[in-house]
C-alpha positions as MATLAB code, in Angstrom:
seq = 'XXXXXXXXXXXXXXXXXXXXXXXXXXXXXXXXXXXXXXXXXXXXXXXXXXXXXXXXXXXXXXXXXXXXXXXXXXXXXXXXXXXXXXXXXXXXXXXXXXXXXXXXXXXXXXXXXXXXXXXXXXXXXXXXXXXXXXXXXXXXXXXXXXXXXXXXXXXXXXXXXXXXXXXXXXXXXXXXXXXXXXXXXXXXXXXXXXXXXXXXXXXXXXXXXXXXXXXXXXXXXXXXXXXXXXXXXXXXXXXXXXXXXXXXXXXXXXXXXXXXXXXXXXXXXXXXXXXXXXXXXXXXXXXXXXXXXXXXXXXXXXXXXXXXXXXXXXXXXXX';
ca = [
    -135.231   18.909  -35.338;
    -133.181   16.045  -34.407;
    -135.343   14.579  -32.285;
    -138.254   14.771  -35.141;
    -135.871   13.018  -37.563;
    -135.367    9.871  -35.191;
    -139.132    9.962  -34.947;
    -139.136    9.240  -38.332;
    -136.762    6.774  -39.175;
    -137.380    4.964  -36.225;
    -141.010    4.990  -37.115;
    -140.758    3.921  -40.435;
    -138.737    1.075  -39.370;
    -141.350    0.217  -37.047;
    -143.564    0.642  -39.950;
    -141.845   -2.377  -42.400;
    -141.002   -4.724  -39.451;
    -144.922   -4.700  -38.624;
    -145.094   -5.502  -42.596;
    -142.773   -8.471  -42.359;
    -144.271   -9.594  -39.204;
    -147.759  -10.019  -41.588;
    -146.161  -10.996  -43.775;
    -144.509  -14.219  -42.054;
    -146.911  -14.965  -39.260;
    -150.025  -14.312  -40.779;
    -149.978  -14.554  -44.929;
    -146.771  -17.447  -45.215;
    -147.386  -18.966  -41.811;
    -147.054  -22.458  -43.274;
    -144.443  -23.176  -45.656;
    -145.928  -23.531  -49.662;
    -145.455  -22.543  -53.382;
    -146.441  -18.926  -54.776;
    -148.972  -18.981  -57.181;
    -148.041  -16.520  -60.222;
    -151.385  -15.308  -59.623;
    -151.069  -14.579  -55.793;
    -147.375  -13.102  -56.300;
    -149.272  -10.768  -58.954;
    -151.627   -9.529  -56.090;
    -148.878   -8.769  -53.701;
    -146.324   -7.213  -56.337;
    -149.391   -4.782  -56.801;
    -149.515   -4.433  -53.078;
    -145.802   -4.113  -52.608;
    -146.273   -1.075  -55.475;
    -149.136    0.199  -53.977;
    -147.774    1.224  -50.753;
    -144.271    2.666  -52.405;
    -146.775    5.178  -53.660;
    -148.824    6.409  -51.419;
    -145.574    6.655  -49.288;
    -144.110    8.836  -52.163;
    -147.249   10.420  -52.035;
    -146.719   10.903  -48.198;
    -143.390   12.540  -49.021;
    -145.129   15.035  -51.446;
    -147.038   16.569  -48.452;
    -144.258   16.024  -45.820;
    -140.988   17.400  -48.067;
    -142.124   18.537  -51.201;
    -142.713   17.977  -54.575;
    -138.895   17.792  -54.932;
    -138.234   15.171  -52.431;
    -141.550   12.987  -54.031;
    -139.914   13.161  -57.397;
    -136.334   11.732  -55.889;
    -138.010    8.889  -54.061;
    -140.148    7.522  -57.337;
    -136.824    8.325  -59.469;
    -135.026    6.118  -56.819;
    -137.299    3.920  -56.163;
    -137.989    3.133  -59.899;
    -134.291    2.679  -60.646;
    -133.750    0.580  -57.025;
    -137.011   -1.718  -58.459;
    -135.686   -1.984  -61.802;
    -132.337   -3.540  -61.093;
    -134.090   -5.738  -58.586;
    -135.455   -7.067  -61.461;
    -131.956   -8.396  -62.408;
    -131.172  -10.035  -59.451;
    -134.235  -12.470  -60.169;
    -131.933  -14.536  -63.132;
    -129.862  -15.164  -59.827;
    -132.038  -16.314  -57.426;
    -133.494  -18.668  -60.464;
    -129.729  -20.280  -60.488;
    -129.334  -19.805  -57.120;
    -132.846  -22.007  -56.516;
    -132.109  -24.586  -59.389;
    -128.688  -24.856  -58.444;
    -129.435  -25.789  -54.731;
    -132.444  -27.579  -55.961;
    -134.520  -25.232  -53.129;
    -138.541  -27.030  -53.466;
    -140.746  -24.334  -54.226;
    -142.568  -24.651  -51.025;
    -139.729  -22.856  -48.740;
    -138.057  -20.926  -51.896;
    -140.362  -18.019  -49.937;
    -138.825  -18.385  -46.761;
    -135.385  -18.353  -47.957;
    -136.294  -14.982  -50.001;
    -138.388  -13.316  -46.642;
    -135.246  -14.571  -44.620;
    -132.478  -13.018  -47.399;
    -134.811   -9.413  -47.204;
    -134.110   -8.988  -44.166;
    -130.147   -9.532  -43.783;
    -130.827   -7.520  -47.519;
    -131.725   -4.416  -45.565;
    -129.597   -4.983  -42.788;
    -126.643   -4.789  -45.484;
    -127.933   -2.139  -47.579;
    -128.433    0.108  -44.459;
    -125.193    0.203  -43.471;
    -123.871    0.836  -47.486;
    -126.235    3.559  -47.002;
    -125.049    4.970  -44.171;
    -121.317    4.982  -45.476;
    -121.725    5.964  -48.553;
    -123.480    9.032  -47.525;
    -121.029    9.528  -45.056;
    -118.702    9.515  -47.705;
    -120.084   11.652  -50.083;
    -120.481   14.646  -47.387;
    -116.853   14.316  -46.593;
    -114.969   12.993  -50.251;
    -117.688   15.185  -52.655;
    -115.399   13.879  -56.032;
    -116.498   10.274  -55.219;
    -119.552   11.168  -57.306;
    -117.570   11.216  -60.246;
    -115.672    7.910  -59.109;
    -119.613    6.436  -58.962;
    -120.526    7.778  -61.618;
    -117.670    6.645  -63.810;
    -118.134    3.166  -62.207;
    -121.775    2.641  -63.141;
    -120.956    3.850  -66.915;
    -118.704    0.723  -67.082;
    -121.090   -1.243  -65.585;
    -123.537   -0.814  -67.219;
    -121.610   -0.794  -70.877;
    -120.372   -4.411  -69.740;
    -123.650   -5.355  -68.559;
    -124.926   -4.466  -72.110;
    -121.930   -6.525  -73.840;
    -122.539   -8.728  -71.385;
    -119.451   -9.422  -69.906;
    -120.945   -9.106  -65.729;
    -119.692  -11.305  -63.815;
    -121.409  -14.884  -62.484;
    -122.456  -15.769  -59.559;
    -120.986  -19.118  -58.879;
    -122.700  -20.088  -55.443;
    -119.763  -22.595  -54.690;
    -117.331  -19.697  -55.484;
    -118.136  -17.315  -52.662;
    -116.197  -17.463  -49.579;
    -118.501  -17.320  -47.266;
    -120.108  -20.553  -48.222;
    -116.939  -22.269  -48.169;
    -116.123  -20.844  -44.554;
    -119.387  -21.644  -43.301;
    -119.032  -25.547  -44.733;
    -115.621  -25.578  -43.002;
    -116.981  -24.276  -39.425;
    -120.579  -26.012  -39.361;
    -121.631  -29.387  -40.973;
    -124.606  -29.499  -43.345;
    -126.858  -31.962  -43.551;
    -126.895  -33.756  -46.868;
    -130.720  -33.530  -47.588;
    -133.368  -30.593  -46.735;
    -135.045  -30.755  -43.336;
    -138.442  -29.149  -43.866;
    -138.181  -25.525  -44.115;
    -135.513  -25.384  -40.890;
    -132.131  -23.713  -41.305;
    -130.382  -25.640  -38.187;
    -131.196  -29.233  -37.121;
    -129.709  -30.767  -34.177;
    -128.397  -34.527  -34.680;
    -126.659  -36.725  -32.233;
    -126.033  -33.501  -30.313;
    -124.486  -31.581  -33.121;
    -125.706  -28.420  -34.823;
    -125.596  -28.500  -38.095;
    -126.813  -26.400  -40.979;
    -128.949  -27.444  -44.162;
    -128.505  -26.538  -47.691;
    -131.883  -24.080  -46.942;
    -129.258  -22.327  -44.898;
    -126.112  -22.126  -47.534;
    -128.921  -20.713  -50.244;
    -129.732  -18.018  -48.015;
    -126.298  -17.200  -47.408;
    -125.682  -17.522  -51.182;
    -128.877  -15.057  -51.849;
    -127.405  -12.463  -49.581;
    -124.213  -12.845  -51.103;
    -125.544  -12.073  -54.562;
    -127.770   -9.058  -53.344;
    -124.563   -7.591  -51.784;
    -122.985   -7.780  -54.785;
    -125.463   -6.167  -56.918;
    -125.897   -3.825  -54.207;
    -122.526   -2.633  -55.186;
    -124.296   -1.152  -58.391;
    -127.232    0.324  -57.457;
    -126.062    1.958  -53.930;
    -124.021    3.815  -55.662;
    -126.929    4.710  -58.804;
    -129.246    5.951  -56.460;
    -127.361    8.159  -55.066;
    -126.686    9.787  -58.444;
    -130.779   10.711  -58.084;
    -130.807   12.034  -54.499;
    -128.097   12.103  -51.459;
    -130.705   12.649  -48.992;
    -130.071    9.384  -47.024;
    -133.918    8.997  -45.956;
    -135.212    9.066  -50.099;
    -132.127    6.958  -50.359;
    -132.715    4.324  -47.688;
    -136.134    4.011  -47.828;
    -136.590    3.799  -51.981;
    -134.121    0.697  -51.224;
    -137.001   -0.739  -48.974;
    -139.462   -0.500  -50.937;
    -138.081   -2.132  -53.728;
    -136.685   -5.268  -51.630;
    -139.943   -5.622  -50.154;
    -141.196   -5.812  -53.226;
    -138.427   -8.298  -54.721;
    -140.295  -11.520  -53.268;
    -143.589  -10.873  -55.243;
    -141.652  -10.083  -58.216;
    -139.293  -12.804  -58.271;
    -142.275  -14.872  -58.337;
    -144.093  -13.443  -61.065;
    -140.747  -13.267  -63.518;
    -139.284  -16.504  -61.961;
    -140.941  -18.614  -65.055;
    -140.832  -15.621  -67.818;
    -137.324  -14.144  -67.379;
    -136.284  -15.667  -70.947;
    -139.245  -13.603  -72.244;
    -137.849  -10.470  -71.084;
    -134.866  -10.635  -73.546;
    -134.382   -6.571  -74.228;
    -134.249   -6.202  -70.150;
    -130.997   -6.410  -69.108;
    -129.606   -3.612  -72.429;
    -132.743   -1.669  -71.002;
    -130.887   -1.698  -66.949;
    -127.381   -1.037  -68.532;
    -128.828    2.015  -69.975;
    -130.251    3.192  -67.172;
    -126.916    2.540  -65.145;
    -124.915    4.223  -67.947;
    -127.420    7.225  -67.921;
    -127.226    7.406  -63.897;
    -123.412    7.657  -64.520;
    -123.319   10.226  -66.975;
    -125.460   12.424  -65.172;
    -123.095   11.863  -61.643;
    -119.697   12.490  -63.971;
    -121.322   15.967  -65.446;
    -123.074   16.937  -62.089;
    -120.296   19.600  -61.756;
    -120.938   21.070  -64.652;
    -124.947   20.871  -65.124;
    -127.421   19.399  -62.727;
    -129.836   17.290  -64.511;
    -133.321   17.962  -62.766;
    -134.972   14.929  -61.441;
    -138.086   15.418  -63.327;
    -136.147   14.643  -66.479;
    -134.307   11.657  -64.748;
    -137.722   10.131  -63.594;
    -138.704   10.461  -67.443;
    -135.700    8.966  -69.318;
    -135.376    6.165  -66.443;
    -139.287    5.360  -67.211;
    -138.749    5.719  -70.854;
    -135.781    3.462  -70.977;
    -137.722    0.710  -69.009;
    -140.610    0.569  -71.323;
    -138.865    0.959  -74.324;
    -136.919   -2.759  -73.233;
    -140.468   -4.068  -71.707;
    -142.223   -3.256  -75.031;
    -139.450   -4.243  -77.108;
    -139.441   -7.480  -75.216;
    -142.693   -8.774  -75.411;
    -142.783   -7.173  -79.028;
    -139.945   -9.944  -79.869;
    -141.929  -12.979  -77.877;
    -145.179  -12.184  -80.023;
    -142.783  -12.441  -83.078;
    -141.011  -15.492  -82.042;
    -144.485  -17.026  -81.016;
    -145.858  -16.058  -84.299;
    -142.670  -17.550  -86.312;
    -142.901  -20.842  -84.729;
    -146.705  -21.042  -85.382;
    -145.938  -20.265  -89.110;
    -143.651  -23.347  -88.998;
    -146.108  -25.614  -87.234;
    -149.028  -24.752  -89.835;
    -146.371  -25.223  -92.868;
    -145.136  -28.519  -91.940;
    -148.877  -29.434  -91.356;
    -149.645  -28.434  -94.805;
    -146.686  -30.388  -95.884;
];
């Protein structure tokens, strides 16, 4: 049994680095913007394969375990969605050109699962051996997500993390961008360029929103394989998407009330799990619910603002 469980984590490992390896050598082998369009394509590809993989799961685990990994996964893609206002600051603020923002993103995905592994791995190491830190979680994520809906979260300042400073204190960077390189050698010296310090900053930022949605997910599921690889899925998919919302996130106003309910739902059903289990079916349905409800809501509001600002055009015309 063992040995068939290493078979498949290793394999599916196996399976996403073959996907990045496409993915960088073959589809981005040269360094240029993302079309809207073309990010479009691949955030339907990216979605694509999470479900036929949570189709996989149906016939490998169970209709159970299939449910978990599209309530997960849903929930893990969702607040993804959040972290793409901060990689538009992050971008702007470094002044990234589009051409390499890409790289920097493929580059961030993967020290983004590195990271998120290991949160994984402790956190369900955690939960087998401390079983109240479900309600600590839980509890956590309700006020998160009722000061993400007052919106009082915090900002990421990218010259306020620490590991930016530190890494401007032990290795020089270069004052300008050299082509899509992270190191560049002058006079003898390593040094690092700001392509670098905005990759740093982007993993910063995804470990700190990792912080929420770590612990979320496991109020769907604690097996640490649904866990794990819902994560994947939805950072793999993260690229794509930050492309498609990178020039519409203003549109989207009703999103981020839409996440904090879904965080603050997540929360409530980890605080009451001792008392009544809330079946994932019904989980899978309020998280989908919630989303649209904010999607619709959202682009309900843009057709009326659109409409408003017509109205004014045509009237001052007239006048």
């Amino acid at each position: 049994m063992l040995s068939e469980t290493v078979l498949v984590w290793v394999g599916f490992n196996l399976f996403v680095l073959a996907l990045l390896a496409l993915d960088l050598g073959l589809v981005h082998r040269t360094a240029r913007a993302v079309s809207p369009r073309e990010a479009l394509r691949w955030t339907g590809v990216w979605v694509a394969l999470a479900v036929l993989f949570g189709v996989g799961v149906y016939f490998w685990h169970g209709a159970q375990a299939s449910l978990e990994f599209f309530a997960g996964y849903l929930v893990e893609y969702s607040l993804s969605a959040d972290n793409v206002f901060v990689f538009v600051l992050i971008f702007t603020f470094f002044a990234v050109p589009a051409a390499y923002q890409h790289r920097v993103l493929f580059w961030g995905i993967i020290g983004a699962l590195v990271l998120r592994g290991a949160m994984i791995v402790a956190g369900a190491a955690l939960l087998e051996a401390f079983h109240w830190l479900i309600y600590l979680f839980g509890a956590f994520l309700i006020v998160t997500g009722v000061r993400m809906a007052l919106g009082q979260e915090a900002a990421v300042n990218p010259e306020q993390i620490v590991l930016v400073r530190l890494v401007r204190r032990v290795i020089p960077v270069t004052e300008n961008y050299e082509g899509e390189r992270f190191f560049v050698r002058q006079a003898g010296r390593l040094l690092a360029t700001p392509l670098f310090v905005a990759l740093l900053v982007i993993d910063s930022a995804d470990l700190i929103f990792a912080l929420d949605s770590i612990p979320a997910i496991f109020g769907v599921t604690r097996d640490p394989f649904i866990v794990y690889t819902s994560n994947v899925f939805a950072i793999l998919g993260l690229r794509s998407l930050y492309f498609v919302l990178a020039g519409a996130v203003a549109k989207f106003h009703y999103l981020q009330p839409g996440l904090a309910a879904v965080l603050t739902f997540v929360g409530a059903k980890m605080v009451i799990s001792g008392v009544y289990h809330v079946p994932v079916a019904v989980s899978l349905a309020a998280i989908v619910l919630i989303l649209a409800v904010a999607i619709v809501a959202s682009l309900l509001r843009e057709r009326a603002l659109r409409k408003t600002a017509g109205d004014g055009e045509h009237a001052a015309a007239e006048g």
